Short mmCIF file of C-alpha atoms in Angstrom, two decimals:
data_model
loop_
_atom_site.label_atom_id
_atom_site.label_comp_id
_atom_site.label_asym_id
_atom_site.label_seq_id
_atom_site.Cartn_x
_atom_site.Cartn_y
_atom_site.Cartn_z
CA MET A 1 -20.55 -44.52 45.87
CA ALA A 2 -18.62 -44.98 42.45
CA MET A 3 -17.71 -41.51 40.74
CA ILE A 4 -19.71 -41.00 37.43
CA SER A 5 -18.24 -38.84 34.79
CA THR A 6 -21.58 -37.25 33.07
CA TYR A 7 -21.73 -37.12 29.25
CA CYS A 8 -20.69 -33.24 28.86
CA PRO A 9 -19.59 -31.56 25.66
CA ARG A 10 -17.02 -29.83 27.68
CA ALA A 11 -15.83 -32.60 29.60
CA GLY A 12 -12.65 -33.18 27.22
CA PRO A 13 -12.13 -35.13 24.25
CA PRO A 14 -14.25 -37.76 23.62
CA SER A 15 -11.40 -40.75 23.93
CA LEU A 16 -11.19 -39.52 27.82
CA ARG A 17 -14.92 -39.39 28.22
CA ALA A 18 -15.19 -43.12 27.14
CA THR A 19 -12.71 -44.26 29.86
CA SER A 20 -14.00 -42.57 32.32
CA LEU A 21 -17.76 -44.05 31.16
CA VAL A 22 -15.98 -47.51 30.82
CA LEU A 23 -14.35 -47.71 34.78
CA SER A 24 -17.61 -46.35 36.38
CA SER A 25 -19.64 -48.96 34.70
CA LYS A 26 -17.02 -51.56 35.73
CA LEU A 27 -17.57 -50.59 39.53
CA ASN A 28 -21.31 -49.99 39.03
CA PRO A 29 -22.60 -53.03 36.24
CA SER A 30 -26.31 -51.64 37.14
CA LEU A 31 -25.43 -48.46 35.51
CA HIS A 32 -26.43 -48.21 31.60
CA PHE A 33 -24.57 -46.10 29.34
CA PRO A 34 -24.71 -45.42 25.92
CA SER A 35 -21.45 -47.07 24.00
CA THR A 36 -18.48 -45.19 22.77
CA ALA A 37 -19.66 -45.53 19.01
CA SER A 38 -23.18 -43.86 20.01
CA ILE A 39 -21.08 -41.36 21.76
CA MET A 40 -19.12 -40.63 18.75
CA VAL A 41 -22.04 -40.22 16.24
CA LYS A 42 -23.66 -37.61 18.92
CA ARG A 43 -20.49 -35.55 18.88
CA SER A 44 -19.80 -35.90 15.10
CA PHE A 45 -21.57 -33.08 13.68
CA SER A 46 -20.93 -30.75 10.15
CA THR A 47 -22.18 -27.89 8.43
CA ALA A 48 -21.71 -29.03 5.05
CA ASN A 49 -25.31 -30.21 4.90
CA ARG A 50 -26.41 -26.79 6.06
CA GLN A 51 -24.29 -24.69 3.46
CA HIS A 52 -27.11 -25.09 0.95
CA THR A 53 -29.29 -22.65 2.55
CA ILE A 54 -26.57 -20.13 2.69
CA ASN A 55 -26.49 -17.62 -0.35
CA LYS A 56 -24.83 -14.34 -0.59
CA ILE A 57 -25.30 -13.71 -4.26
CA TRP A 58 -27.82 -10.51 -5.28
CA PRO A 59 -29.18 -9.92 -8.92
CA SER A 60 -27.57 -6.65 -9.01
CA ALA A 61 -25.31 -4.11 -7.47
CA ASP A 62 -28.39 -1.74 -7.37
CA ALA A 63 -30.49 -4.39 -5.49
CA ALA A 64 -27.56 -5.12 -2.89
CA LEU A 65 -27.09 -0.97 -2.31
CA GLU A 66 -30.63 -0.64 -2.03
CA ASN A 67 -30.72 0.49 1.83
CA MET A 68 -27.19 1.97 1.80
CA GLN A 69 -27.07 5.09 4.02
CA SER A 70 -25.70 8.43 3.48
CA ASN A 71 -23.33 9.85 5.90
CA THR A 72 -21.51 6.40 6.55
CA THR A 73 -17.64 5.35 5.89
CA LEU A 74 -17.12 3.33 3.10
CA LEU A 75 -14.01 1.43 2.39
CA ALA A 76 -13.03 1.28 -1.52
CA GLY A 77 -10.46 -1.41 -2.84
CA GLY A 78 -7.97 -0.99 -5.22
CA PHE A 79 -4.97 0.91 -6.36
CA GLY A 80 -4.66 3.15 -9.27
CA LEU A 81 -7.35 1.50 -11.64
CA SER A 82 -6.47 -2.03 -10.46
CA GLY A 83 -8.50 -4.18 -8.50
CA VAL A 84 -11.25 -0.93 -8.15
CA PRO A 85 -14.86 -2.12 -7.52
CA ASP A 86 -16.70 -0.03 -10.56
CA THR A 87 -19.68 -1.50 -10.78
CA LEU A 88 -20.38 -0.95 -6.76
CA ILE A 89 -19.17 2.71 -7.36
CA ASN A 90 -21.35 3.33 -10.76
CA SER A 91 -24.24 2.04 -8.62
CA VAL A 92 -23.66 4.34 -5.95
CA ARG A 93 -22.91 7.50 -8.55
CA ALA A 94 -26.31 6.15 -10.06
CA ASN A 95 -27.97 7.31 -6.56
CA PRO A 96 -27.17 10.75 -5.65
CA GLN A 97 -29.52 10.67 -2.62
CA ILE A 98 -26.41 8.86 -1.10
CA LYS A 99 -24.04 11.42 0.04
CA GLY A 100 -21.67 12.89 2.82
CA LEU A 101 -19.67 9.73 2.46
CA THR A 102 -16.35 9.08 3.94
CA ALA A 103 -14.30 7.31 1.50
CA VAL A 104 -11.07 5.36 2.71
CA SER A 105 -8.91 4.22 -0.70
CA ASN A 106 -5.33 4.51 -1.47
CA ASN A 107 -6.50 6.97 -4.12
CA ALA A 108 -9.54 8.37 -5.33
CA GLY A 109 -9.50 7.20 -8.92
CA VAL A 110 -8.97 9.31 -11.98
CA VAL A 111 -11.46 12.07 -13.29
CA GLY A 112 -14.26 10.03 -14.76
CA GLY A 113 -13.38 6.85 -13.10
CA GLY A 114 -13.26 5.03 -10.07
CA LEU A 115 -13.78 6.83 -6.85
CA GLY A 116 -13.77 10.30 -9.33
CA LEU A 117 -17.07 9.70 -10.31
CA LEU A 118 -18.08 10.22 -6.70
CA LEU A 119 -16.18 13.01 -6.11
CA GLU A 120 -17.67 14.52 -9.27
CA SER A 121 -21.13 14.25 -8.00
CA ARG A 122 -20.06 15.56 -4.96
CA GLN A 123 -21.08 12.48 -3.34
CA ILE A 124 -17.94 12.27 -0.75
CA SER A 125 -17.67 14.49 1.59
CA LYS A 126 -14.25 13.21 3.05
CA MET A 127 -11.51 11.19 1.59
CA ILE A 128 -8.95 9.23 3.80
CA ALA A 129 -6.37 8.19 1.26
CA SER A 130 -2.68 8.47 0.68
CA TYR A 131 -1.97 9.73 -2.81
CA VAL A 132 -4.01 12.03 -4.79
CA GLY A 133 -1.87 11.67 -7.59
CA GLU A 134 -2.73 12.99 -11.29
CA ASN A 135 -6.62 13.52 -10.17
CA LYS A 136 -6.79 17.41 -10.78
CA LEU A 137 -10.66 17.62 -9.66
CA PHE A 138 -9.42 15.86 -6.21
CA GLU A 139 -6.94 18.24 -5.71
CA LYS A 140 -8.91 21.52 -6.69
CA LEU A 141 -11.53 20.41 -4.69
CA TYR A 142 -9.05 19.80 -1.37
CA LEU A 143 -7.71 23.59 -1.96
CA ASN A 144 -10.78 24.79 -2.87
CA GLY A 145 -12.07 23.65 0.77
CA GLU A 146 -14.86 21.55 -0.67
CA ILE A 147 -14.02 18.02 0.38
CA GLU A 148 -11.73 17.14 3.45
CA LEU A 149 -8.69 14.97 3.07
CA GLU A 150 -7.08 13.00 5.45
CA LEU A 151 -3.51 12.26 3.82
CA THR A 152 -2.09 8.59 5.61
CA PRO A 153 0.98 7.16 4.19
CA GLN A 154 0.19 4.19 2.35
CA GLY A 155 1.13 1.56 4.62
CA THR A 156 -0.27 3.41 7.64
CA LEU A 157 -3.75 3.17 5.67
CA ALA A 158 -3.51 -0.04 4.88
CA GLU A 159 -2.72 -1.24 8.58
CA ARG A 160 -5.36 1.17 9.79
CA CYS A 161 -7.94 -0.79 7.57
CA ARG A 162 -6.46 -4.27 8.51
CA ALA A 163 -6.43 -3.48 12.36
CA GLY A 164 -9.90 -2.02 11.90
CA GLY A 165 -11.30 -5.70 11.06
CA ALA A 166 -9.20 -7.21 13.58
CA GLY A 167 -10.41 -5.94 16.23
CA ILE A 168 -7.36 -3.80 17.16
CA PRO A 169 -8.13 -0.51 18.11
CA ALA A 170 -4.44 1.39 17.51
CA PHE A 171 -0.97 0.53 16.84
CA TYR A 172 2.54 2.34 16.97
CA THR A 173 4.26 2.66 13.26
CA PRO A 174 7.63 3.87 12.85
CA ALA A 175 6.57 5.72 9.58
CA ALA A 176 5.63 9.27 9.48
CA PHE A 177 7.67 10.30 12.71
CA GLY A 178 9.31 13.96 12.80
CA THR A 179 6.61 14.58 9.81
CA VAL A 180 3.49 16.79 9.75
CA VAL A 181 1.58 13.38 10.09
CA GLN A 182 2.70 12.78 13.77
CA THR A 183 3.15 16.80 15.10
CA GLY A 184 -0.51 17.56 13.42
CA GLU A 185 0.45 19.96 10.91
CA LEU A 186 -1.68 18.43 8.14
CA PRO A 187 -4.09 20.67 6.44
CA LEU A 188 -7.56 18.59 6.52
CA ARG A 189 -9.73 21.43 5.27
CA HIS A 190 -9.05 24.55 3.21
CA ASN A 191 -11.58 28.01 3.27
CA SER A 192 -12.27 28.66 -0.28
CA ASP A 193 -9.56 31.26 -0.35
CA GLY A 194 -7.13 28.51 0.02
CA SER A 195 -6.41 29.06 3.50
CA VAL A 196 -6.37 26.54 6.09
CA GLN A 197 -9.56 26.11 7.92
CA SER A 198 -8.30 22.84 10.31
CA TYR A 199 -5.75 20.54 10.73
CA SER A 200 -5.14 17.20 12.08
CA GLN A 201 -4.35 16.07 15.47
CA PRO A 202 -0.47 15.22 16.96
CA ARG A 203 -0.04 11.58 17.22
CA ASP A 204 1.07 9.81 20.63
CA VAL A 205 4.82 8.99 20.53
CA LYS A 206 6.26 6.39 22.01
CA VAL A 207 10.00 4.48 22.59
CA PHE A 208 10.17 1.25 22.26
CA LYS A 209 13.97 -0.15 22.56
CA GLY A 210 15.59 3.13 21.69
CA LYS A 211 13.28 4.02 18.66
CA SER A 212 10.50 6.09 18.29
CA TYR A 213 7.19 5.33 17.30
CA VAL A 214 3.90 7.09 16.18
CA MET A 215 0.25 5.95 17.24
CA GLU A 216 -2.39 5.51 14.83
CA GLU A 217 -6.23 4.59 15.49
CA ALA A 218 -7.68 1.95 13.25
CA ILE A 219 -10.22 2.61 10.79
CA CYS A 220 -13.76 1.05 10.62
CA GLY A 221 -15.77 0.93 7.78
CA ASP A 222 -19.77 1.02 7.60
CA TYR A 223 -19.66 -0.56 4.26
CA ALA A 224 -16.92 -2.22 2.07
CA PHE A 225 -16.77 -2.28 -1.60
CA VAL A 226 -14.59 -5.15 -2.86
CA LYS A 227 -13.22 -6.32 -6.49
CA ALA A 228 -12.73 -9.85 -6.54
CA TRP A 229 -11.58 -12.53 -9.51
CA LYS A 230 -13.53 -15.22 -8.41
CA ALA A 231 -16.55 -15.45 -5.60
CA ASP A 232 -19.00 -18.35 -4.48
CA ARG A 233 -22.31 -17.88 -2.92
CA LEU A 234 -20.94 -18.46 0.46
CA GLY A 235 -18.82 -15.41 0.14
CA ASN A 236 -15.62 -17.11 -0.31
CA CYS A 237 -13.13 -14.61 -2.68
CA MET A 238 -10.22 -14.85 -4.46
CA PHE A 239 -7.80 -12.47 -5.71
CA ARG A 240 -5.69 -11.84 -8.93
CA TYR A 241 -2.07 -10.49 -8.84
CA ALA A 242 -1.80 -7.08 -7.57
CA ALA A 243 -5.49 -6.57 -7.79
CA GLN A 244 -5.39 -7.92 -4.33
CA ASN A 245 -3.96 -4.79 -2.89
CA PHE A 246 -6.41 -3.24 -0.45
CA ASN A 247 -9.41 -5.49 -1.24
CA GLY A 248 -8.61 -8.25 1.35
CA ALA A 249 -7.91 -5.76 4.29
CA MET A 250 -10.73 -3.75 3.81
CA GLY A 251 -13.10 -6.62 3.05
CA ARG A 252 -12.54 -7.84 6.49
CA ASN A 253 -13.31 -4.51 8.11
CA ALA A 254 -16.52 -3.47 7.51
CA LYS A 255 -20.16 -3.91 9.00
CA GLU A 256 -21.15 -4.76 5.42
CA THR A 257 -18.53 -6.05 3.01
CA ILE A 258 -20.34 -6.24 -0.71
CA VAL A 259 -17.94 -8.20 -3.37
CA GLU A 260 -18.42 -7.55 -6.93
CA ALA A 261 -16.82 -10.65 -8.68
CA GLU A 262 -15.45 -11.35 -12.56
CA HIS A 263 -16.48 -14.63 -12.00
CA ILE A 264 -19.39 -16.51 -9.43
CA VAL A 265 -18.69 -19.91 -8.85
CA GLU A 266 -19.79 -22.99 -6.84
CA PRO A 267 -18.35 -23.64 -3.43
CA GLY A 268 -15.58 -26.19 -3.96
CA ASP A 269 -14.32 -24.37 -7.29
CA ILE A 270 -11.96 -22.03 -5.39
CA ASP A 271 -9.34 -24.17 -3.84
CA PRO A 272 -9.21 -23.75 -0.12
CA ALA A 273 -5.86 -22.87 -0.37
CA ALA A 274 -6.51 -20.04 -2.57
CA VAL A 275 -9.44 -18.68 -0.67
CA HIS A 276 -7.82 -14.71 0.26
CA LEU A 277 -11.14 -13.51 1.92
CA PRO A 278 -13.12 -16.62 3.62
CA GLY A 279 -17.12 -15.72 3.54
CA ILE A 280 -17.25 -15.06 7.31
CA TYR A 281 -16.49 -11.47 6.46
CA VAL A 282 -18.87 -11.17 2.95
CA LYS A 283 -22.50 -9.94 3.47
CA LYS A 284 -23.36 -9.73 -0.30
CA VAL A 285 -21.70 -11.13 -3.85
CA VAL A 286 -22.74 -9.00 -6.83
CA GLN A 287 -21.52 -9.86 -10.56
CA SER A 288 -19.24 -7.24 -12.01
CA THR A 289 -20.44 -5.56 -15.16
CA ALA A 290 -17.84 -2.84 -15.52
CA GLU A 291 -14.90 -2.68 -17.66
CA LYS A 292 -11.56 -3.65 -16.26
CA LYS A 293 -9.22 -0.44 -17.27
CA ILE A 294 -5.58 0.36 -17.49
CA GLU A 295 -4.08 4.10 -16.11
CA LYS A 296 -0.57 3.96 -18.12
CA PHE A 297 0.49 1.50 -20.69
CA THR A 298 4.03 0.44 -20.68
CA PHE A 299 5.69 -1.77 -22.73
CA THR A 300 9.04 -3.66 -23.29
CA PRO A 301 10.29 -2.39 -26.88
CA GLU A 302 10.39 -4.37 -29.59
CA ALA A 303 12.73 -5.53 -31.81
CA GLY A 304 14.96 -3.03 -33.27
CA GLU A 305 13.34 -0.57 -31.10
CA SER A 306 14.98 1.69 -28.22
CA ALA A 307 13.63 1.57 -24.45
CA ASP A 308 11.56 4.43 -23.76
CA MET A 309 13.79 6.96 -21.54
CA SER A 310 10.90 9.61 -22.27
CA VAL A 311 10.91 10.25 -18.01
CA LEU A 312 14.62 11.48 -18.62
CA GLY A 313 13.26 14.04 -20.58
CA LYS A 314 15.17 15.74 -23.96
CA GLY A 315 18.84 16.95 -24.16
CA ASP A 316 21.00 17.62 -21.60
CA THR A 317 18.67 17.03 -19.07
CA ALA A 318 18.26 13.30 -20.55
CA ASN A 319 22.09 13.16 -20.33
CA LYS A 320 22.02 14.11 -16.51
CA ARG A 321 19.57 11.83 -15.72
CA GLN A 322 21.15 9.33 -17.59
CA ARG A 323 24.02 9.44 -15.17
CA ILE A 324 22.18 9.51 -12.03
CA VAL A 325 20.33 6.20 -13.21
CA ARG A 326 23.51 4.58 -14.18
CA ARG A 327 25.25 5.13 -11.01
CA ALA A 328 21.97 4.19 -8.98
CA ALA A 329 22.25 0.80 -10.72
CA LYS A 330 25.64 0.38 -9.07
CA GLU A 331 24.08 -0.06 -5.73
CA PHE A 332 22.09 -3.07 -6.57
CA LYS A 333 24.00 -6.22 -5.03
CA ASN A 334 23.40 -9.96 -5.85
CA GLY A 335 20.37 -11.36 -3.90
CA MET A 336 19.07 -8.15 -2.96
CA TYR A 337 15.45 -7.33 -2.65
CA ALA A 338 14.59 -3.68 -3.73
CA ASN A 339 11.75 -1.10 -3.96
CA LEU A 340 11.83 1.45 -6.46
CA GLY A 341 9.99 5.05 -6.40
CA ILE A 342 8.54 6.71 -9.46
CA GLY A 343 10.10 8.15 -12.34
CA MET A 344 14.00 8.17 -12.57
CA PRO A 345 14.27 4.88 -10.14
CA MET A 346 12.18 2.71 -12.12
CA LEU A 347 14.56 3.11 -14.44
CA ALA A 348 17.73 1.81 -12.14
CA PRO A 349 17.07 -1.82 -13.13
CA SER A 350 17.81 -1.45 -17.33
CA PHE A 351 21.57 -0.89 -16.23
CA VAL A 352 22.15 -3.51 -13.92
CA ASP A 353 25.31 -5.78 -14.72
CA PRO A 354 23.60 -9.04 -16.18
CA ASN A 355 25.47 -11.21 -13.79
CA VAL A 356 23.46 -9.66 -10.70
CA SER A 357 20.42 -10.91 -9.56
CA VAL A 358 17.83 -8.60 -7.85
CA THR A 359 14.49 -9.22 -6.41
CA LEU A 360 12.25 -6.41 -6.75
CA GLN A 361 9.07 -5.16 -4.52
CA SER A 362 6.29 -3.30 -5.59
CA GLU A 363 4.41 -2.19 -2.65
CA ASN A 364 0.97 -2.53 -4.36
CA GLY A 365 1.69 -6.38 -3.73
CA ILE A 366 4.07 -8.06 -5.72
CA LEU A 367 7.48 -9.59 -4.94
CA GLY A 368 9.21 -10.46 -8.44
CA LEU A 369 8.48 -7.70 -10.63
CA GLY A 370 9.44 -8.63 -14.35
CA PRO A 371 9.81 -6.24 -17.34
CA TYR A 372 7.22 -4.73 -18.81
CA PRO A 373 4.81 -6.38 -21.35
CA MET A 374 4.92 -6.59 -25.07
CA LYS A 375 2.40 -4.89 -26.46
CA GLY A 376 -0.95 -6.68 -26.48
CA GLN A 377 0.27 -8.69 -23.62
CA GLU A 378 -0.73 -5.96 -21.06
CA ASP A 379 -2.80 -7.27 -17.72
CA PRO A 380 -4.88 -4.79 -15.82
CA ASP A 381 -4.21 -6.89 -12.91
CA LEU A 382 -0.48 -6.70 -13.20
CA ILE A 383 0.55 -3.09 -12.29
CA ASN A 384 3.74 -1.92 -10.26
CA ALA A 385 3.48 1.45 -7.69
CA GLY A 386 3.99 3.94 -11.00
CA LYS A 387 0.36 2.18 -12.11
CA GLU A 388 2.40 0.76 -15.06
CA THR A 389 1.68 -2.40 -16.73
CA VAL A 390 4.26 -4.69 -15.84
CA THR A 391 4.94 -8.71 -15.94
CA LEU A 392 6.12 -11.12 -13.31
CA LEU A 393 8.96 -13.24 -13.43
CA PRO A 394 9.03 -16.97 -12.54
CA GLY A 395 8.94 -17.43 -8.79
CA ALA A 396 6.96 -14.23 -8.34
CA SER A 397 4.51 -13.83 -5.54
CA CYS A 398 1.39 -11.40 -4.98
CA PHE A 399 0.19 -10.15 -1.64
CA GLY A 400 -2.27 -7.54 -0.13
CA SER A 401 -1.08 -4.21 0.50
CA ASP A 402 -1.04 -4.92 4.16
CA GLU A 403 1.50 -7.61 3.79
CA SER A 404 3.92 -5.56 1.49
CA PHE A 405 4.49 -2.80 3.95
CA GLY A 406 4.60 -4.97 6.94
CA MET A 407 7.86 -6.02 4.90
CA ILE A 408 8.93 -2.76 4.26
CA ARG A 409 8.58 -1.53 7.73
CA SER A 410 10.50 -4.67 9.49
CA GLY A 411 13.30 -4.34 6.79
CA ARG A 412 13.10 -7.28 4.57
CA ILE A 413 13.83 -4.87 1.83
CA ASP A 414 17.44 -4.27 1.58
CA LEU A 415 17.61 -1.22 -1.12
CA THR A 416 15.06 1.45 -1.80
CA ILE A 417 15.61 4.16 -4.61
CA LEU A 418 13.47 7.17 -3.93
CA GLY A 419 13.51 10.74 -5.94
CA ALA A 420 13.13 13.94 -3.80
CA MET A 421 13.03 17.74 -3.60
CA GLN A 422 15.13 18.09 -1.49
CA VAL A 423 17.48 16.47 1.33
CA SER A 424 19.43 17.84 4.45
CA ALA A 425 22.56 17.22 5.71
CA LYS A 426 21.79 14.76 8.31
CA GLY A 427 20.07 13.01 5.81
CA ASP A 428 16.16 14.19 6.39
CA LEU A 429 14.02 13.68 3.23
CA ALA A 430 11.43 16.00 1.60
CA ASN A 431 9.45 14.16 -1.75
CA TRP A 432 6.05 14.59 -1.03
CA MET A 433 4.79 18.06 -1.29
CA LEU A 434 5.62 21.65 -3.23
CA PRO A 435 3.90 24.81 -2.17
CA GLY A 436 0.67 25.11 -4.11
CA LYS A 437 0.78 21.53 -5.06
CA ILE A 438 -0.91 18.32 -3.33
CA LYS A 439 0.60 14.41 -4.69
CA GLY A 440 0.56 12.93 -1.63
CA PHE A 441 2.41 10.57 0.71
CA GLY A 442 2.19 7.16 -1.26
CA GLY A 443 4.24 4.47 0.10
CA ALA A 444 7.56 6.36 0.90
CA MET A 445 7.03 7.15 4.31
CA ASP A 446 7.03 3.81 5.36
CA LEU A 447 10.13 2.60 2.76
CA VAL A 448 12.36 5.16 4.53
CA SER A 449 10.86 3.90 8.33
CA ASN A 450 13.59 1.39 8.78
CA PRO A 451 17.24 3.27 7.87
CA GLN A 452 18.69 0.36 10.10
CA ASN A 453 18.21 -2.15 7.61
CA THR A 454 16.51 -0.54 4.73
CA LYS A 455 19.55 1.28 2.46
CA VAL A 456 18.06 4.34 1.05
CA VAL A 457 19.57 5.97 -1.96
CA ILE A 458 18.26 9.56 -3.48
CA THR A 459 18.38 10.15 -6.90
CA MET A 460 17.78 13.73 -8.12
CA GLU A 461 19.54 16.68 -9.95
CA HIS A 462 21.95 18.73 -7.74
CA VAL A 463 19.89 22.20 -8.36
CA ASP A 464 16.09 22.78 -9.11
CA LYS A 465 14.92 24.71 -12.24
CA ASN A 466 15.73 28.23 -10.62
CA GLY A 467 19.17 27.18 -9.88
CA ARG A 468 19.09 26.83 -6.21
CA PRO A 469 20.31 24.05 -3.96
CA LYS A 470 18.39 20.96 -3.40
CA ILE A 471 21.25 19.57 -0.59
CA LEU A 472 20.00 22.11 2.29
CA ARG A 473 21.36 22.55 5.96
CA GLN A 474 17.45 22.11 6.92
CA CYS A 475 14.75 20.98 4.15
CA GLU A 476 12.54 23.95 3.97
CA PHE A 477 9.40 21.46 2.29
CA PRO A 478 7.42 19.20 4.90
CA LEU A 479 9.64 15.96 5.31
CA THR A 480 9.01 12.91 4.32
CA GLY A 481 11.35 10.93 7.21
CA LYS A 482 14.29 12.35 9.68
CA ALA A 483 17.64 10.88 9.28
CA CYS A 484 16.85 8.31 6.67
CA VAL A 485 18.87 9.02 3.77
CA SER A 486 22.19 6.77 3.29
CA MET A 487 23.36 7.91 -0.24
CA ILE A 488 22.58 10.61 -2.40
CA ILE A 489 23.24 10.70 -6.31
CA THR A 490 22.70 13.72 -8.40
CA ASP A 491 24.10 14.69 -12.04
CA LEU A 492 27.30 16.28 -10.29
CA ALA A 493 28.15 13.89 -7.56
CA VAL A 494 27.91 11.11 -4.99
CA PHE A 495 27.61 11.65 -0.71
CA ASP A 496 27.73 9.17 1.78
CA VAL A 497 25.49 10.56 4.56
CA ASP A 498 26.03 9.94 8.15
CA PHE A 499 23.07 10.64 10.45
CA THR A 500 25.38 12.54 13.03
CA THR A 501 28.60 13.67 11.31
CA GLY A 502 26.82 14.68 8.10
CA LEU A 503 27.60 14.10 4.09
CA THR A 504 30.99 13.02 2.64
CA LEU A 505 31.51 13.69 -0.83
CA LYS A 506 32.76 10.45 -2.32
CA GLU A 507 32.74 10.77 -6.07
CA LEU A 508 32.69 13.53 -8.44
CA ALA A 509 30.73 13.16 -12.13
CA GLU A 510 33.63 13.77 -15.61
CA GLY A 511 34.35 17.56 -15.71
CA VAL A 512 32.96 18.79 -12.04
CA THR A 513 35.07 19.96 -9.57
CA VAL A 514 34.73 20.19 -5.87
CA ASP A 515 34.53 24.02 -6.06
CA GLU A 516 31.68 23.89 -8.20
CA VAL A 517 29.77 21.17 -6.11
CA ARG A 518 30.40 23.37 -3.00
CA SER A 519 28.99 26.21 -4.84
CA LYS A 520 25.68 24.72 -5.70
CA THR A 521 25.59 22.72 -2.35
CA ASP A 522 23.70 24.42 0.86
CA ALA A 523 24.98 21.77 3.20
CA PRO A 524 28.45 21.45 4.46
CA PHE A 525 30.36 18.24 3.53
CA THR A 526 33.67 16.79 3.68
CA VAL A 527 35.61 15.53 1.23
CA ALA A 528 36.86 11.82 1.03
CA ASP A 529 40.28 11.17 1.03
CA ASN A 530 39.77 8.73 -1.93
CA LEU A 531 37.75 10.80 -3.91
CA LYS A 532 36.69 8.75 -6.80
CA LYS A 533 35.18 9.63 -10.64
CA MET A 534 31.53 9.27 -11.04
CA LEU A 535 30.67 6.01 -12.82
#
């Protein structure tokens, strides 16, 4: 008896099934099978004709949130005030019965804006964030024990959200090894008198290829609030410039992702290659009605105006800091990719040799930062890591925060210049917390996590405002990273740092002696044979 190949959807490609059918028919002419053409018609199908039944557009944010539950986890996109789902946040604020929320976001907005509104209304009981920043209410609620705060390095936060949406329960990262994050000494909640009520849990550590990594668990959200530039009724979303930040990673994560879009368009109006968040992740889409805001307006000086150097202070302080920034600018080499910290480091590009071309990266999702905009040309979707208005250079690219920190941790960034409160003799860095104050980690723990590939340059004054050394045998403040600093530039001197042997003094500022540097430096150091003049 001839072998007969039956028509089965999983029996292989149509061409293979058709060949088998033809051979069987020749062996037994009495058998009758449908033609290859009819088989192909039966196997051909498309979702196109059914898409008209999908409509994720809701009439309002209030309608979309009608059944939102209390005591759930809310992921909120945004960085500073850019890409923040304010329409949805405002709707929650107007429904005080929604409370006990665990909110996950890079920061909690500002007083009177963003998630800051839900802090004011006491609808948030816990924040998982990387940055407190200048939000005094957030800081006060945390230090007074009215809210729990799980501080998380910015890159780790992005990856925890991305992993949760990708079905990955945990991962290992080099960021935060040797810090309070890893050791479990991070205060989660305070008592009303300011004492610590509870601490974080210590992290598992494993060594891969001779390097230590910290295990972090994924975050899984019940709801995600996302701000998009465009969305269609199928839920496909497109973000604009740096407003992508955390929106993509969080939008892929939650059980119920709700998008507020500036423009609601028809399917097909967003080029398939421009869909940043596919509709499969999105449950509801509403029209965004909230005004877009800018936290820090920063402009390029107009003709005849001098550059804004107010961050340097005034008088002698400004002179010392400008000396530091000018020297830091010499570390830029042609073709480098570099990332700059907030404050003095941001001014370094102003002093770069015009023959040197450097591509600047901002961890909120920009590669190819341009100068500050002219007045009137600022864009709320274009800000840097310091929340300042910026522009893009030709050839720039924008992406999500999860991809941005992937670039950073993997060592694609050649140079990062950061400020510091303290640096140790072996290159340990402390730059995120002063006693009694809390700003948060931001992206620094990630930026210093791969010193083998990313040169970490610290810019700071040699002593603090009380005259105490900032270069110590061991850091007294909580660490940002261990053995990560390659160079220290102060108003007095320049040091090279060897993670094993320690500090070498290589340059002195004009009028400064080795003895003066020794008297103002707690850590021991050697003097280079070819000691040079700074600048």
